[in-house]
Coordinates of C-alpha atoms and ligand atoms in Angstrom, one line a residue:
X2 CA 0.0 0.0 0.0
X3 CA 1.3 3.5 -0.7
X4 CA 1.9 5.8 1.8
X5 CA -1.2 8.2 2.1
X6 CA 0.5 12.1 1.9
X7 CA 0.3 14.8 4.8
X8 CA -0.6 17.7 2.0
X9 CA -2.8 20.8 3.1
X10 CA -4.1 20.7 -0.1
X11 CA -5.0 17.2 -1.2
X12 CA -3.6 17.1 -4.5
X13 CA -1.0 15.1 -5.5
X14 CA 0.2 12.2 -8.1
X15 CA 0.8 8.5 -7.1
X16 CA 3.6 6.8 -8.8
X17 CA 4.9 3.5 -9.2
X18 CA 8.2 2.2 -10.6
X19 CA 8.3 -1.2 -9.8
X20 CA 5.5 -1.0 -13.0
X21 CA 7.7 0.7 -14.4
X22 CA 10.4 -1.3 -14.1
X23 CA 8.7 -4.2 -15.4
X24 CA 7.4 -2.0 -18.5
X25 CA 11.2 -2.3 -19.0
X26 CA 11.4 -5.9 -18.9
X27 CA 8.2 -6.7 -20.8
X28 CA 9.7 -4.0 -23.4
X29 CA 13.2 -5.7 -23.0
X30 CA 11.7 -8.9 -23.8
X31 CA 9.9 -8.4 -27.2
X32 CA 13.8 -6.7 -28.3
X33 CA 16.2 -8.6 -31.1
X34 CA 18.7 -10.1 -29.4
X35 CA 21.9 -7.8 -28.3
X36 CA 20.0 -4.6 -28.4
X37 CA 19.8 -2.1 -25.1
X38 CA 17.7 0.4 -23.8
X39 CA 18.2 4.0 -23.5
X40 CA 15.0 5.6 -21.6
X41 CA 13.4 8.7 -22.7
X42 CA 13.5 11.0 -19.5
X43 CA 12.9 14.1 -21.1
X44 CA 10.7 16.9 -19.5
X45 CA 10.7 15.3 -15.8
X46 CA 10.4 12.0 -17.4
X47 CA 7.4 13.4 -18.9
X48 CA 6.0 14.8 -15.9
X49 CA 6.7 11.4 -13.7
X50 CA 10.0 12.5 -12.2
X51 CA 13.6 11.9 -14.0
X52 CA 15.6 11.5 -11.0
X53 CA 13.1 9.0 -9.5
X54 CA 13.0 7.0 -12.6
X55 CA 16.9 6.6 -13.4
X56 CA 17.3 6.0 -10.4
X57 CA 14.6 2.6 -10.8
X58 CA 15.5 2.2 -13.9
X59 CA 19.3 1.5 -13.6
X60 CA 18.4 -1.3 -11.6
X61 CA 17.6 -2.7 -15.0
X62 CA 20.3 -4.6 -16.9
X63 CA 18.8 -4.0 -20.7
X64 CA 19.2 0.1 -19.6
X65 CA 22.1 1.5 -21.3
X66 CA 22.0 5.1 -20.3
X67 CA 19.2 7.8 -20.9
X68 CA 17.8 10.5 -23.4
X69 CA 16.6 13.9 -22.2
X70 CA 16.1 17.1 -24.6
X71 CA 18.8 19.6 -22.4
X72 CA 21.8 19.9 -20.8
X73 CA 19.8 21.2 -18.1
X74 CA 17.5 18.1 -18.0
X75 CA 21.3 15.9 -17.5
X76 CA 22.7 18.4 -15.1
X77 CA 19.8 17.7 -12.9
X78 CA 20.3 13.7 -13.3
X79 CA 24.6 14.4 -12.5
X80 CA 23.8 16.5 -9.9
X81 CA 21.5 13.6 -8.2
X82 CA 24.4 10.9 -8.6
X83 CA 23.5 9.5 -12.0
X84 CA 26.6 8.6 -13.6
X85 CA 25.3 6.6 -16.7
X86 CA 25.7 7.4 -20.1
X87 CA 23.1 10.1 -21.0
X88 CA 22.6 11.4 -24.4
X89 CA 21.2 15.0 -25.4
X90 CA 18.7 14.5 -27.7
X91 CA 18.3 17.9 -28.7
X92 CA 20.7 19.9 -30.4
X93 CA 21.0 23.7 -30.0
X94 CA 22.6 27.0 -31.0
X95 CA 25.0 28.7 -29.7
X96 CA 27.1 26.0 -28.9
X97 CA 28.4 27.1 -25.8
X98 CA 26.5 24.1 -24.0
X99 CA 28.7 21.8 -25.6
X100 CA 31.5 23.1 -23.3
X101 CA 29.4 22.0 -20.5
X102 CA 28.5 18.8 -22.1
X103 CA 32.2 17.8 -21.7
X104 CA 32.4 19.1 -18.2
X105 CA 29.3 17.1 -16.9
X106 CA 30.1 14.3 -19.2
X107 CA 27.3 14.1 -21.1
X108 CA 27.1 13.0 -25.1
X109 CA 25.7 15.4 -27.2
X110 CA 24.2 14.9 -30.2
X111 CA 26.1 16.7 -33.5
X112 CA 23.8 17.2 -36.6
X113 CA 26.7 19.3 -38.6
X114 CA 30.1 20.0 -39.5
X115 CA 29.7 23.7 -37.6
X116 CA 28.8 21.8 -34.3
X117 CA 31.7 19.4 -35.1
X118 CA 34.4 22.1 -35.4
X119 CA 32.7 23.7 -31.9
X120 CA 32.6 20.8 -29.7
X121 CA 36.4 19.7 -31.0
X122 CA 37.9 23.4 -30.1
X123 CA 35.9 22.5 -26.3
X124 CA 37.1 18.8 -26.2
X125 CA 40.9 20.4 -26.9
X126 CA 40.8 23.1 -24.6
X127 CA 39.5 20.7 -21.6
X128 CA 41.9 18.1 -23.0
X129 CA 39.2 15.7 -23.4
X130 CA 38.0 13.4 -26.1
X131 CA 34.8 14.5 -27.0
X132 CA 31.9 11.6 -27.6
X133 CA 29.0 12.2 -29.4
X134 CA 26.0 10.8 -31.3
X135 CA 25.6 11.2 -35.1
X136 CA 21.9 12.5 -35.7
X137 CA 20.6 11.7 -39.3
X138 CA 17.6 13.3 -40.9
X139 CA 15.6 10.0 -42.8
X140 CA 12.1 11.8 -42.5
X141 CA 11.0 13.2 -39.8
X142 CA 12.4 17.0 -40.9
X143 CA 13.2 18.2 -37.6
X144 CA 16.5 18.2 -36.9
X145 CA 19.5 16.1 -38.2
X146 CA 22.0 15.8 -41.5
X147 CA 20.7 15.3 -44.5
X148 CA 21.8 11.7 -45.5
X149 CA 23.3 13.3 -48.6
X150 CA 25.7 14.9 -46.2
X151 CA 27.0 12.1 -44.8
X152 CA 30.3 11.7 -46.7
X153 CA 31.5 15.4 -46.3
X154 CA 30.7 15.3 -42.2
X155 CA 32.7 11.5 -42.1
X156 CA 35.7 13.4 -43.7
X157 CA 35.3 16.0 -41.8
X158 CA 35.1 14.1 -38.5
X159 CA 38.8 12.4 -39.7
X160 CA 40.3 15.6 -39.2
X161 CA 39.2 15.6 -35.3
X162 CA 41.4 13.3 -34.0
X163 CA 39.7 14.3 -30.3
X164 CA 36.5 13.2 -31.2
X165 CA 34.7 10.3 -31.0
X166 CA 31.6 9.1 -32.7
X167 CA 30.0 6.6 -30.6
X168 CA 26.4 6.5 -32.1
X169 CA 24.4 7.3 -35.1
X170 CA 20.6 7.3 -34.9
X171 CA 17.7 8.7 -36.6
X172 CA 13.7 9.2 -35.2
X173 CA 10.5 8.1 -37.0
X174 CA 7.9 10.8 -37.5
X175 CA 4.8 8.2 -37.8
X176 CA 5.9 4.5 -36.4
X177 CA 2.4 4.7 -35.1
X178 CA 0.5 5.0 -38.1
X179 CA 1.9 4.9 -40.8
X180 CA 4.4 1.5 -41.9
X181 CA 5.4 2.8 -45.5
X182 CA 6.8 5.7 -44.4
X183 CA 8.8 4.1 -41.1
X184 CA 9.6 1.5 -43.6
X185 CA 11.1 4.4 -46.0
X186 CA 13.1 6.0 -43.4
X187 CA 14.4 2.0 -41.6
X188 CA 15.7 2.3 -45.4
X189 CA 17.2 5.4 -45.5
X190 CA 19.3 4.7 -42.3
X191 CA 20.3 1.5 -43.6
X192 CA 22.2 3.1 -45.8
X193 CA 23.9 5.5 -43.5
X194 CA 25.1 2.7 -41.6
X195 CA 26.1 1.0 -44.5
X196 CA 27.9 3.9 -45.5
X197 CA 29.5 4.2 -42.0
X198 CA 30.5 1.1 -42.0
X199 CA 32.4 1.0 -45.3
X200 CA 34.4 4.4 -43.4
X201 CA 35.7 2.3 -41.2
X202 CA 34.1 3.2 -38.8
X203 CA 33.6 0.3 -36.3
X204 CA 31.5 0.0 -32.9
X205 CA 29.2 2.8 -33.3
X206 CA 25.7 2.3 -31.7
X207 CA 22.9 2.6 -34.3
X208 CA 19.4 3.6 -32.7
X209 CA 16.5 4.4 -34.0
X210 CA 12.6 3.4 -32.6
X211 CA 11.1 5.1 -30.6
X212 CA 7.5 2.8 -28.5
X213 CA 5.7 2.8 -31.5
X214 CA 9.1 1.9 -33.6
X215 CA 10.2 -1.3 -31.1
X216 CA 6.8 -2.3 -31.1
X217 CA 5.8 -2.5 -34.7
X218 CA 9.4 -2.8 -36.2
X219 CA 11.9 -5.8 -35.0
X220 CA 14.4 -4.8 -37.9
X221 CA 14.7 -1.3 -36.3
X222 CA 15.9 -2.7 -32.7
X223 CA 19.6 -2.0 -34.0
X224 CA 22.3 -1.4 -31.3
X225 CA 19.7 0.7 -28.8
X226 CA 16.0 1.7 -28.4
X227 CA 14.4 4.7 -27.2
X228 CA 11.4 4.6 -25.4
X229 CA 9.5 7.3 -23.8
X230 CA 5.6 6.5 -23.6
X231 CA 6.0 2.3 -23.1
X232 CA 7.9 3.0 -20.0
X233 CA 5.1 5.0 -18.7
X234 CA 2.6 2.4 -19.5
X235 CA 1.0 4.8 -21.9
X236 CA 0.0 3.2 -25.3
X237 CA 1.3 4.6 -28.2
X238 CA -1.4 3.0 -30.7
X239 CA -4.7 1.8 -29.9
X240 CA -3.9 -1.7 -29.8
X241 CA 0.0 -1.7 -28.5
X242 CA -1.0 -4.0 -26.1
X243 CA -1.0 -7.1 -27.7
X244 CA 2.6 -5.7 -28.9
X245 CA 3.8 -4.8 -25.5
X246 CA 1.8 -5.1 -22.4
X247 CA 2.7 -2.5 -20.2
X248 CA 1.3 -1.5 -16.9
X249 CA -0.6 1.6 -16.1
X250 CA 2.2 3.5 -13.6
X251 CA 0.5 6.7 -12.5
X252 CA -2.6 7.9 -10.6
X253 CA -3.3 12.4 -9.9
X254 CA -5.4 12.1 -6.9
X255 CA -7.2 15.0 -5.1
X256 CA -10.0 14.6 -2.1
X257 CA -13.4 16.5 -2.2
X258 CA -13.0 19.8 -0.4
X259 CA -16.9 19.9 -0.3
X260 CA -20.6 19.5 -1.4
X261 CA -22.6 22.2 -2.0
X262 CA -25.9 22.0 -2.9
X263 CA -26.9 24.4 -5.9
X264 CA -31.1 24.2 -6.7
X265 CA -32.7 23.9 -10.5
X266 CA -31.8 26.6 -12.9
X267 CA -28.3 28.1 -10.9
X268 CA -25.3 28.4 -12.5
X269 CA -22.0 27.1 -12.0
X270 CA -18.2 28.3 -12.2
X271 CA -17.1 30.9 -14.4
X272 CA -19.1 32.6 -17.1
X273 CA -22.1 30.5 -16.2
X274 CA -21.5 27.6 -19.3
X275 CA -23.5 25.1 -17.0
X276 CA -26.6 25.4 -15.3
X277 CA -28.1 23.2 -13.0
X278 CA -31.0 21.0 -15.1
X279 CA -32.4 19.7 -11.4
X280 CA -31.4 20.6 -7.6
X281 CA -27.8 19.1 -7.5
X282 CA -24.9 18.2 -5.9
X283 CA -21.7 19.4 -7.1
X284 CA -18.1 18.4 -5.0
X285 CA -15.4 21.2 -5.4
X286 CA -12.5 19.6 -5.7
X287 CA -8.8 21.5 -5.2
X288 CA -7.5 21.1 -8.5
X289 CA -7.2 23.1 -11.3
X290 CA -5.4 24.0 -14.9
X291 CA -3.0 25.8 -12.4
X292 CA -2.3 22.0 -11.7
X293 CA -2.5 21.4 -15.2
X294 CA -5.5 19.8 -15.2
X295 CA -6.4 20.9 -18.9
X296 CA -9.5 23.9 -18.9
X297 CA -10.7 22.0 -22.3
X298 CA -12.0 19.4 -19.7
X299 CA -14.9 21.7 -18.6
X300 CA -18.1 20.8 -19.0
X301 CA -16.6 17.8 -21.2
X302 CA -14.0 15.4 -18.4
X303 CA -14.7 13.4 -15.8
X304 CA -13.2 12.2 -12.6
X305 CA -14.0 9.1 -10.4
X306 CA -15.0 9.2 -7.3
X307 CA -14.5 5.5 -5.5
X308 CA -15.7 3.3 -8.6
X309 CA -18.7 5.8 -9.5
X310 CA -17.9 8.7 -12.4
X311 CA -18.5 12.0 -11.8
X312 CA -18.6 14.6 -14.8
X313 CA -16.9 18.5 -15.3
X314 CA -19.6 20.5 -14.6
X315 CA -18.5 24.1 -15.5
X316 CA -15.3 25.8 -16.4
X317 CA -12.5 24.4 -15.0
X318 CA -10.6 26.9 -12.9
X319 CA -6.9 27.8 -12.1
X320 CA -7.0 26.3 -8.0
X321 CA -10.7 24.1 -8.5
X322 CA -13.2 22.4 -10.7
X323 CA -16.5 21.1 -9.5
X324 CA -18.1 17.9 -10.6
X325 CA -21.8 17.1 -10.2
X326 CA -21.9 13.8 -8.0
X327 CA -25.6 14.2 -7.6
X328 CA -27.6 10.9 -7.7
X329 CA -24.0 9.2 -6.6
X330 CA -24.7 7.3 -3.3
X331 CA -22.8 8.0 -0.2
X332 CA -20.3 10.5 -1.5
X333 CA -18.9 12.8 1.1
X334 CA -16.4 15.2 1.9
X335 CA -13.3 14.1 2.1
X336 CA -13.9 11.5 -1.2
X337 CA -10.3 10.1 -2.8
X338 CA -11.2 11.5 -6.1
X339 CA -9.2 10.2 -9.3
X340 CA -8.3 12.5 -11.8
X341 CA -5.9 10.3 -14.3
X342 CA -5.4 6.7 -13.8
X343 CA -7.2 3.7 -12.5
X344 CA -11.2 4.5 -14.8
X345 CA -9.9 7.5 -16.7
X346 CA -7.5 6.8 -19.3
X347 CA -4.7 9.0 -20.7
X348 CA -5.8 8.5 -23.8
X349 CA -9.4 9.3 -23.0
X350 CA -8.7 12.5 -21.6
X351 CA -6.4 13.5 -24.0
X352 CA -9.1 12.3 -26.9
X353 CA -11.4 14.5 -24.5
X354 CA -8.9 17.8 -24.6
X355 CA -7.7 17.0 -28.9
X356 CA -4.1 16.1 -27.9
X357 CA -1.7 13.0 -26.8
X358 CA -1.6 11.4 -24.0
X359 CA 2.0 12.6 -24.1
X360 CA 1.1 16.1 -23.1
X361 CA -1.6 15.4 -20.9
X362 CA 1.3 13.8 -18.5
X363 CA 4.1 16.4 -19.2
X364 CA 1.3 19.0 -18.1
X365 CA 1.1 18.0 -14.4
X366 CA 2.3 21.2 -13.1
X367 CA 5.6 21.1 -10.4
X368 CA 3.0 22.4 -7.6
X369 CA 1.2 18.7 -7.6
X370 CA 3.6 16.5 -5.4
X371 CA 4.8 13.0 -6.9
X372 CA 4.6 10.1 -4.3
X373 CA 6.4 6.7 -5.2
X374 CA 5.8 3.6 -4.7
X375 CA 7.7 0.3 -5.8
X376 CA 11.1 1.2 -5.5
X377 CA 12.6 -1.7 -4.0
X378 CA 10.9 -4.9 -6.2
Ligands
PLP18 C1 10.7 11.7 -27.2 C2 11.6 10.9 -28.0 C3 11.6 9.5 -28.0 C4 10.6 8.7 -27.2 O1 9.4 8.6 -27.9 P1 8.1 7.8 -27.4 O2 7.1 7.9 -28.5 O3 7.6 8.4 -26.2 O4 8.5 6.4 -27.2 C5 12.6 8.8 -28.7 N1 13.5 9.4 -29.4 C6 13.5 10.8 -29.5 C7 14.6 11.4 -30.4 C8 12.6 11.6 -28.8 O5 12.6 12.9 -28.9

């Protein structure tokens, strides 16, 4: 059982990592043989808590090391006592961070000859040799080289004795929906590694998938694999499950602050978009979009109270949001209301709010306290 929180304000986000560690294993097991796992921790471990999660996660033999998007998100992890491998997944301008990236130890990724020069003039000065990963550009158009590129940077790269190339990896744009076009770019990168193999150059880690990717894709396992949702037990495609099972890992909690009764015809919250049909009861619970519980859920989400379901009633405001639980028996003050978890999906709210389940996670404001449990299984 988890440990029930002291919090003035009832509020607060129950998570558990020995799920979480077995999403690794069941993710671990579906992998082609030799191939590790480098988390996605990016944005707090998408809302969940990057610390928290490396720290569980290194337990695990199949991780390798971790992905975040900045050298602030790694800072935090070296500054908490996580020495493994973590790569940058972003890459920025300027490229004064890549100073810094030496000094914390942490591989950047390089997407172009500029960035090379950079990071080499760092790597000399701190008379280091500089690691990095290779990012290529098969289709997604965000960031990368172009694969047409990739003879002039290799040459390049020759000429930089103090650097090291250590990976080369790409990222799908639509491994979740569409298979001709993951198929294209599984293409694409197979000949960059091709390419980078007939350089000479020899133990470089080739990644590519992303949940959707090591899920639908076996050929794209390569060297490493880079989940972010599976780990969370969200599902990156309607039926990932019978891909991967993963377990669901988080609940957002809150209690009912109170009942108020509010007769036929009154309105309620701000701007008045819902009026009473009947005399009702509507709980006021202390959470808001201030918590990052998303406004579009007004007058459209639903919570649970116990195993009953309560719907938005009214705008959702920035500390509160009422429900109306009348008709539900013996609900009182006081209620364990569930926001997001165990009755009310990820997916279904962010359905509910036109977005991923992605963002509806990542939006769980700092304020709401994360409390784990399964740390030791
Ligand atoms: C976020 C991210 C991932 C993880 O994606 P999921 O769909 O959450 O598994 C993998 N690789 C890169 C480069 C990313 O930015």
């Amino acid at each position: 059982m988890i440990k029930q929180p002291t919090l003035y304000r009832p509020n607060w986000v129950e998570i558990n990592l020995g799920n979480a560690r077995q999403n690794i294993r069941s993710i671990a097991k579906h992998l082609s043989p030799g191939a590790k796992i480098m988390p996605v921790i990016k944005d707090n471990a998408y809302g969940h808590g990057s610390v928290e999660f490396a720290k569980a996660l290194l337990k695990e033999k199949s991780v390798w090391g971790f992905g975040v998007a900045s050298l602030e998100e790694a800072v935090t992890l070296r500054d908490n006592g996580i020495n493994s491998p973590v790569l940058l997944l972003g890459a920025f301008y300027p490229f004064d961070y890549l100073k810094d990236a030496l000094k914390y130890k942490v591989t950047p990724t390089i997407t172009s000859v500029k960035a090379l020069r950079h990071y080499s003039k760092f790597a000399n000065k701190a008379g280091r040799t500089g690691r990095f990963h290779l990012k290529v550009d098969t289709g997604m158009g965000r960031i990368g080289l172009r694969p047409g590129e990739l003879d002039g940077f290799i040459e390049k790269l020759r000429a930089h004795k103090n650097l090291v190339m250590e990976g080369v990896f790409t990222h799908f744009s639509s491994a979740d929906s569409s298979g001709d076009h993951t198929k294209f770019q599984i293409r694409e990168f197979g000949k960059v590694i091709e390419d980078i193999k007939k350089a000479g150059l020899n133990s470089v880690l080739f990644h590519a998938a992303n949940s959707a990717g090591i899920m639908k894709f076996h050929e794209a396992h390569f060297s490493l694999v880079r989940p972010g949702l599976a780990i969370y037990g969200l599902l990156p495609f309607a039926d990932s499950q019978k891909y991967v099972a993963t377990k669901p890992i988080l609940s957002w909690k809150t209690r009912i602050a109170d009942i108020r009764y509010i007769p036929k015809g009154m309105p309620v919250s701000y701007s008045r978009t819902f009026i009473t049909k009947r005399d009702s009861l509507i709980a006021v619970l202390p959470a808001g979009y201030g918590d990052g519980y998303n406004r579009l859920l007004s007058n459209r989400g639903y919570v649970k109270v116990g195993n009953k379901t309560a719907p938005v009633a009214g705008r959702v405001t920035m500390d509160l949001t009422m429900v109306d639980v009348t008709g539900l028996r013996n609900v009182k003050v006081g209620d364990e209301v569930t926001l997001l978890g165990s009755g009310v999906s990820a997916e279904d709210i962010a359905g509910l709010c036109s977005t991923i389940s992605y963002e509806i996670t990542c939006n769980i404001n700092s304020r709401v306290p994360r409390i784990y449990s399964g740390e030791t299984c």
